[in-house]
Coordinates of C-alpha atoms in Angstrom, one line a residue:
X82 CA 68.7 82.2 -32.7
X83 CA 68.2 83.1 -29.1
X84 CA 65.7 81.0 -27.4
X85 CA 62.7 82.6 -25.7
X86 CA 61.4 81.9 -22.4
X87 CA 57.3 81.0 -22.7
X88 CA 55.2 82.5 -20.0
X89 CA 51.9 81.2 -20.5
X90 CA 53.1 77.5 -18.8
X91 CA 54.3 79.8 -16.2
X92 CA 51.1 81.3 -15.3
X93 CA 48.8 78.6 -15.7
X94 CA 51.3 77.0 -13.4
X95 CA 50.8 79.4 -10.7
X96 CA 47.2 79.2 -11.0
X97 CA 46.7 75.9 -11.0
X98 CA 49.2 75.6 -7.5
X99 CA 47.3 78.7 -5.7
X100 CA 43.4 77.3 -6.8
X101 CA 45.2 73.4 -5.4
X102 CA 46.5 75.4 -2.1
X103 CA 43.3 77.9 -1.2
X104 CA 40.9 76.4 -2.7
X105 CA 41.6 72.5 -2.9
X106 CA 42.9 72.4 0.6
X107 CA 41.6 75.3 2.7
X108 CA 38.7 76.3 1.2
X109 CA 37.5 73.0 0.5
X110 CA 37.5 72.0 3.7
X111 CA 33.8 73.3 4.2
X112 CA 32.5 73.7 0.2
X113 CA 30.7 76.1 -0.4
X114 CA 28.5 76.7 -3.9
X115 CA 31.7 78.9 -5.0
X116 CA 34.3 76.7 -4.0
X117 CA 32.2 73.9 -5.5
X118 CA 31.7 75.7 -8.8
X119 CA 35.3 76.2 -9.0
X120 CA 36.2 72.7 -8.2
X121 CA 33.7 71.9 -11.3
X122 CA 36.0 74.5 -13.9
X123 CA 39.7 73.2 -12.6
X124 CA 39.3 69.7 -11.8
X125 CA 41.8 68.7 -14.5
X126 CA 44.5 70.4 -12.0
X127 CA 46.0 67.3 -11.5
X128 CA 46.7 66.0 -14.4
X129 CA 47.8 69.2 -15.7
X130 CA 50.8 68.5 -14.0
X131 CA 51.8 65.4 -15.7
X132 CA 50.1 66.7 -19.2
X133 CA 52.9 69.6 -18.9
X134 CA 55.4 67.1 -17.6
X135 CA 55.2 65.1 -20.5
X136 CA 55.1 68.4 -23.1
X137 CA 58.7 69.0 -21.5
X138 CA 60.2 65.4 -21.9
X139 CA 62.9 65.1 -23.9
X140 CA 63.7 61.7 -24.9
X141 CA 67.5 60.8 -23.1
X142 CA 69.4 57.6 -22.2
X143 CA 68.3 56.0 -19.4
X144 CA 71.4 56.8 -17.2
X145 CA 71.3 60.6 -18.0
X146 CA 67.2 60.5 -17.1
X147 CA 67.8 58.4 -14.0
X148 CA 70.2 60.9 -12.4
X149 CA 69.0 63.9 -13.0
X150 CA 65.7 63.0 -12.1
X151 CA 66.8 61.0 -8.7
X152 CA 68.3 64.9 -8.5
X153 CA 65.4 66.3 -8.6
X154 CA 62.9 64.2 -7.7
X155 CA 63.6 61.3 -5.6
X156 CA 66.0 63.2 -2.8
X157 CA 63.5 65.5 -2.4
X158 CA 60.7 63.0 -2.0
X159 CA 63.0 61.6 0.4
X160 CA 63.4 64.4 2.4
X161 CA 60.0 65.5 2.6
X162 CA 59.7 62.2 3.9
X163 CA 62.1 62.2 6.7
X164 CA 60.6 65.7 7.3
X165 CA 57.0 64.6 7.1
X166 CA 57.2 61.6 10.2
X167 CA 59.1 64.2 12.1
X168 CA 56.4 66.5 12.3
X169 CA 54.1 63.6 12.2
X170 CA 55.8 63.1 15.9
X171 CA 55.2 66.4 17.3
X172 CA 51.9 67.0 15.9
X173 CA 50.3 63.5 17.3
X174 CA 52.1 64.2 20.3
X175 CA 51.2 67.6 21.1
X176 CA 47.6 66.0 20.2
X177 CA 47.5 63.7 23.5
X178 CA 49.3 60.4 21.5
X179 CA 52.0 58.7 23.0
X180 CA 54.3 58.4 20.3
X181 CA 56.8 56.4 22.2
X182 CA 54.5 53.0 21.9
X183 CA 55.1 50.7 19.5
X184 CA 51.5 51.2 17.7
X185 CA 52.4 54.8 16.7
X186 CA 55.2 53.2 14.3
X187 CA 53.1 50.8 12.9
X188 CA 50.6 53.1 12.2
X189 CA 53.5 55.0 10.5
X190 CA 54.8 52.7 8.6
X191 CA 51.5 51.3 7.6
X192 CA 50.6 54.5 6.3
X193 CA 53.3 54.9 4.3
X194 CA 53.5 51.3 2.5
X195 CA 49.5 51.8 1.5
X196 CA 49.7 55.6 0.4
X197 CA 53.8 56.4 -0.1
X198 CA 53.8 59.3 1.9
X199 CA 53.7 60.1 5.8
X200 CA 50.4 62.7 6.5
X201 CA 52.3 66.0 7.5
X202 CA 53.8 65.9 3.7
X203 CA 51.3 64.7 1.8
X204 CA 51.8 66.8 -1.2
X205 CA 55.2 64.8 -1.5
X206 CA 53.1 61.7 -3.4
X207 CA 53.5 63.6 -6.7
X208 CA 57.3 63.9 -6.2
X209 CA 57.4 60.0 -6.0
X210 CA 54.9 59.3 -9.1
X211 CA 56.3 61.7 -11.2
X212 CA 59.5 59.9 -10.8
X213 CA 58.3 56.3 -11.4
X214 CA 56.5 58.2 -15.0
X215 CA 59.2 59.8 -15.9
X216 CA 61.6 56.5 -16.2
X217 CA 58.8 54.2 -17.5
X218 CA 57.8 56.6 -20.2
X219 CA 61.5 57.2 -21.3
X220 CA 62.2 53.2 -20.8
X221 CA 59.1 52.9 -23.0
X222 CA 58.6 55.6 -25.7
X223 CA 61.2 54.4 -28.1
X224 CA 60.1 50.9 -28.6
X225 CA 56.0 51.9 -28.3
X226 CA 53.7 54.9 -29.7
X227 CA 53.1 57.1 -27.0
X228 CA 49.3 57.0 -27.8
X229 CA 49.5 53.6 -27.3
X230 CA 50.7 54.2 -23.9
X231 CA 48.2 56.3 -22.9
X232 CA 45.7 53.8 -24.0
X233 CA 47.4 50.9 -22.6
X234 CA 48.0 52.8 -18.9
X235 CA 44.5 54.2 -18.9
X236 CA 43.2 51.3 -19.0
X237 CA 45.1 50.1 -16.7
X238 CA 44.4 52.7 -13.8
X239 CA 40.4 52.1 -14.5
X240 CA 41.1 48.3 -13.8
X241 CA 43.0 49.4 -10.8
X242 CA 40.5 51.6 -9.6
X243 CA 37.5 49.1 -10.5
X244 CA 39.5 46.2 -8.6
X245 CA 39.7 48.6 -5.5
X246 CA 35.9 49.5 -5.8
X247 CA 34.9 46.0 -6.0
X248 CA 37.0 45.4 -2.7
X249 CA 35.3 47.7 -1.0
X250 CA 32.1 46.4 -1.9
X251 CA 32.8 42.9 -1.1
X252 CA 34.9 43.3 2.2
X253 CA 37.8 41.6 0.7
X254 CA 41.2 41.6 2.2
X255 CA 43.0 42.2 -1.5
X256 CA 44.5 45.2 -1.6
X257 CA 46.7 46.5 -4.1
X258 CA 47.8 50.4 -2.7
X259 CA 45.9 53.0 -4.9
X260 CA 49.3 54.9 -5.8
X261 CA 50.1 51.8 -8.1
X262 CA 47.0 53.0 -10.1
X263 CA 48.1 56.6 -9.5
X264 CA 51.2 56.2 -11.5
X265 CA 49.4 54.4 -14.3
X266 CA 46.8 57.7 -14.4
X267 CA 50.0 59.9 -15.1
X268 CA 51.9 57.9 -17.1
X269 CA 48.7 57.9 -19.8
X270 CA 48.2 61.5 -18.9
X271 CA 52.2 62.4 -19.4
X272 CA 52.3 60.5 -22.9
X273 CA 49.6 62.4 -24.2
X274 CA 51.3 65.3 -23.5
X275 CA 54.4 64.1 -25.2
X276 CA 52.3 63.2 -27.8
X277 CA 50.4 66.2 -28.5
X278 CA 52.4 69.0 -27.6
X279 CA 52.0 70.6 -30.6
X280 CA 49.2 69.1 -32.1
X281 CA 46.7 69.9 -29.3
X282 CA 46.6 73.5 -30.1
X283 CA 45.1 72.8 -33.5
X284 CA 41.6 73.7 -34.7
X285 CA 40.5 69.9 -34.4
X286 CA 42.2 69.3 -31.1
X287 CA 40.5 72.3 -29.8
X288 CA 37.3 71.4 -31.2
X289 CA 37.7 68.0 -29.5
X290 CA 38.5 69.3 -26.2
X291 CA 36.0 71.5 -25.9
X292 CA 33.2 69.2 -27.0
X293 CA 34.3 67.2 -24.0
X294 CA 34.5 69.5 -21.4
X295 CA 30.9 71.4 -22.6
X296 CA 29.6 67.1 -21.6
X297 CA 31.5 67.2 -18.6
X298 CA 28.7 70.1 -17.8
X299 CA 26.2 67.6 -18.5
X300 CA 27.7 64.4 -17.4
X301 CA 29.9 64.5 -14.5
X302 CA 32.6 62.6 -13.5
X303 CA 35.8 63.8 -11.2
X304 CA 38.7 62.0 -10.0
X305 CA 40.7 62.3 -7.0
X306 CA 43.8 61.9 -8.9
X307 CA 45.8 60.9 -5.5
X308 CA 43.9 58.1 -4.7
X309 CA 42.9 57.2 -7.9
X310 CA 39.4 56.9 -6.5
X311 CA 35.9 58.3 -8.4
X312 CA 33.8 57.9 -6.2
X313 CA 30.2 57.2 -7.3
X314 CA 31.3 59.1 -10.8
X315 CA 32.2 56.8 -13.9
X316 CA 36.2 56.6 -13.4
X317 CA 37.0 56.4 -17.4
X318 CA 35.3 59.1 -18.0
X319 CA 37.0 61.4 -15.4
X320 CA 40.4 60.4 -17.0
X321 CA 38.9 62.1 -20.2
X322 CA 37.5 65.3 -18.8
X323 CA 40.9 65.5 -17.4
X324 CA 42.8 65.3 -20.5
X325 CA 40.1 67.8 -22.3
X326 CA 40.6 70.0 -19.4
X327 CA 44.3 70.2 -20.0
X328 CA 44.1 71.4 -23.6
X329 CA 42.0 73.9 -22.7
X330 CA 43.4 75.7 -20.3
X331 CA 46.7 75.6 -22.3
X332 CA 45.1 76.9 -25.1
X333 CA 43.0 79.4 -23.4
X334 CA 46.4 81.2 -21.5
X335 CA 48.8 80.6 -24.8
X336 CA 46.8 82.7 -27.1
X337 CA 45.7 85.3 -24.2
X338 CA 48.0 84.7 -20.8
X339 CA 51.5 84.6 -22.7
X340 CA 53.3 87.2 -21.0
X341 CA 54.4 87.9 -17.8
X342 CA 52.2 88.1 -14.7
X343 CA 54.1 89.2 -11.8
X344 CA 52.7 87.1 -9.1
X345 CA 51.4 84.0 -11.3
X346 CA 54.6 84.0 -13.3
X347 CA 57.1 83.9 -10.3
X348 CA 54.5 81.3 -8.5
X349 CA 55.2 79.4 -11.7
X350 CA 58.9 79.4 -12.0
X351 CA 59.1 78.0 -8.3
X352 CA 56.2 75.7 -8.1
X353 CA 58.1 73.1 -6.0
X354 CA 58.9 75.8 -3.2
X355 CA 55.0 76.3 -3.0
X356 CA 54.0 73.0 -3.7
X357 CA 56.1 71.4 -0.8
X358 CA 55.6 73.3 1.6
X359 CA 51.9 74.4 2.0
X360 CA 50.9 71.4 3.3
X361 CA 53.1 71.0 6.5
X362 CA 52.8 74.5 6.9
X363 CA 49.1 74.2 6.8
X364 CA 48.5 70.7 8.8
X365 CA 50.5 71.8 11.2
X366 CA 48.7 75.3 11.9
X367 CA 45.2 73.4 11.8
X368 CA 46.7 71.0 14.5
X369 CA 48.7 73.6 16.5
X370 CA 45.9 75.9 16.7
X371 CA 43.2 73.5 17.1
X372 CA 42.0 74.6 20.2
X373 CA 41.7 78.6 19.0
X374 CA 40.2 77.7 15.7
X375 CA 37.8 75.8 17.9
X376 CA 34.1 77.0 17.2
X377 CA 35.2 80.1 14.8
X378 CA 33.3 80.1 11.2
X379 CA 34.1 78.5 8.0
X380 CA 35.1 81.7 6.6
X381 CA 37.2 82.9 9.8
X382 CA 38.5 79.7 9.6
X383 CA 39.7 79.9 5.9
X384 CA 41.2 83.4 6.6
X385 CA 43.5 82.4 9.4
X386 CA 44.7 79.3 7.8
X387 CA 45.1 81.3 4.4
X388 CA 47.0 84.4 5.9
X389 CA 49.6 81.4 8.2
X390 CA 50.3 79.7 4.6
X391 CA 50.7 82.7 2.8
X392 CA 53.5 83.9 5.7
X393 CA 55.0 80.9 5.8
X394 CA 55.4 79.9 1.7
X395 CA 56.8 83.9 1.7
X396 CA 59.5 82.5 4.6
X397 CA 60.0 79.5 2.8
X398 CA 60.4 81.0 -0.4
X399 CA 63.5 82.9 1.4
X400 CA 64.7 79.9 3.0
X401 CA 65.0 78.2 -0.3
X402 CA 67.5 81.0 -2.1
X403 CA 70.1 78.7 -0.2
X404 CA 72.3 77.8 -2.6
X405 CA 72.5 74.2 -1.0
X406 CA 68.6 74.5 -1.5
X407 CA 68.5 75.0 -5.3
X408 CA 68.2 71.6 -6.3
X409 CA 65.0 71.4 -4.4
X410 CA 63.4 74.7 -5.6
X411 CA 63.6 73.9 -9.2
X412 CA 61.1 72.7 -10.6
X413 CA 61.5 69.1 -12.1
X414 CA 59.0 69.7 -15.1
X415 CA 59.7 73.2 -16.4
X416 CA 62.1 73.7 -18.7
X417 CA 62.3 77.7 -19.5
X418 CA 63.7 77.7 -22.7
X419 CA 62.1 74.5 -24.6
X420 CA 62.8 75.5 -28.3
X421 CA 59.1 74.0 -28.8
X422 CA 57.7 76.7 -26.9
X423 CA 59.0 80.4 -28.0
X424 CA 56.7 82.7 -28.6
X425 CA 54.3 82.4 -32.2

């Protein structure tokens, strides 16, 4: 039997990278009610991304995981890297800073060693945690329950998170970097994905996931998934209303959103393209054009960035039909023709 290719992980794919790209990081950038409404209905986006990851695992020897996802995630991270304190050197330097003094590089390399990433790529983090997930969940899952490693590594990103809050409070020098906590959050977030990928789009599961997301109306809590930071909200909580928010959006676009969508679809199917490169496409425009965005409207402001990202991801999607390039444009956690996912 032929294999069918599921479009509703597709779409909600796309979705989830264009609210992250207009909304998350442009829009955002001034919050208005309707960007802040919005931020309210997709704030799982994060861990969507590691939910799906781990509904695409497939359980494989450790030498067979370890290259294909040094492939497909590691180089990349790596390049993205490299490419990230290049145009970390021109920006600061067309900025005024003298980037030929030995405080620039420490900065640098500071940055990087408390956050894994240099600030023109920032979007690269994910490349770098999905990575460490996907090893320690395939190291892991045959000798443990997967729930239990949600538990266990959810627990383990609140201690994180309440170890860094209580830093902060008391001016202590103890720092452990916040990605280390990151990774946990996915890793938890990823198994229950493995674990439920079939399960969660039962009547109880449903049930469940709505009840929680109709509280997180009531009782708020959102994570920044990067930085593994809460805020003033109640971390453990957030890690749930994530979760929730997973299996319902999946549920939501496989019974209504499972067929093709042009623009969402395609978005989808290349997500790393998009994913990659919005961000030094769009801090570099911000920085370049500083001066001419200077004084302009929130709105204005929005537009211009919008239509520069949008002109550049279409250039970029282009410049990525390479052949050299493939390895980087597919997408590390989609798996078109899972037999798990044909259509019902």
């Amino acid at each position: 039997k032929m294999k069918q290719r599921t479009f509703y992980l597709d779409n909600l794919c796309g979705l989830m990278l264009l609210y992250m790209i207009f909304i998350v990081h442009i829009a955002g950038q001034y919050n208005p009610c309707w960007v802040q409404i919005t931020k309210a209905i997709f704030s799982c986006f994060m861990s969507w991304f590691f939910f799906k990851g781990g509904m695409m695992h497939r359980l494989q020897s450790m030498s067979e995981i370890t290259l294909k996802s040094v492939k497909r995630l590691f180089v990349p991270y790596v390049i993205f890297l490299v490419i990230g304190f290049l145009l970390d050197v021109v920006r600061y330097h067309y900025e005024g800073i003298d980037v030929t003094r030995p405080v620039f590089y420490k900065n640098e390399i500071h940055t990087f060693l408390t956050t894994s990433i240099f600030r023109s790529t920032a979007a690269s983090w994910f490349l770098l945690a999905l990575f460490v997930v996907r090893l320690i969940f395939n190291a892991l899952c045959p000798k443990v329950k997967p729930y239990v490693i949600t538990i266990v590594f959810a627990v383990l990103s609140c201690m994180l998170w309440w170890l860094e809050k209580m830093r902060i409070e008391q001016q202590t020098s103890f720092y452990i970097p916040f990605y280390i906590g990151t990774m946990c959050h996915g890793l938890a977030v990823y198994s229950l994905g493995f674990s439920i990928k079939e399960k969660q789009f039962s009547k109880l599961w449903i049930f469940l996931a709505i009840a929680v997301e109709m509280l997180r109306f009531i009782v708020d809590s959102r994570i920044d998934f990067r930085t593994n930071n809460a805020g003033s909200n109640f971390f453990p909580l957030g890690i749930v209303y994530g979760m929730a928010g997973c299996v319902v959006f999946n549920c939501i676009f496989r019974r209504w959103l499972d067929f093709q969508i042009p623009l969402l679809t395609y978005i989808g199917r290349n997500s790393m393209v998009f994913y990659l490169m919005h961000y030094p496409i769009m801090i570099m425009s911000i920085s370049l054009l500083k001066e001419q965005l200077h004084g302009i409207g929130p709105v204005s402001y929005s537009c211009i960035i919008s239509g520069i990202v949008i002109v550049g991801l279409i250039l970029s999607d282009l410049l990525f039909r390479i052949k050299k390039l493939h390895f980087i444009k597919e997408s590390p956690i989609i798996d078109p023709i899972h037999p798990i996912f044909g259509r019902v």
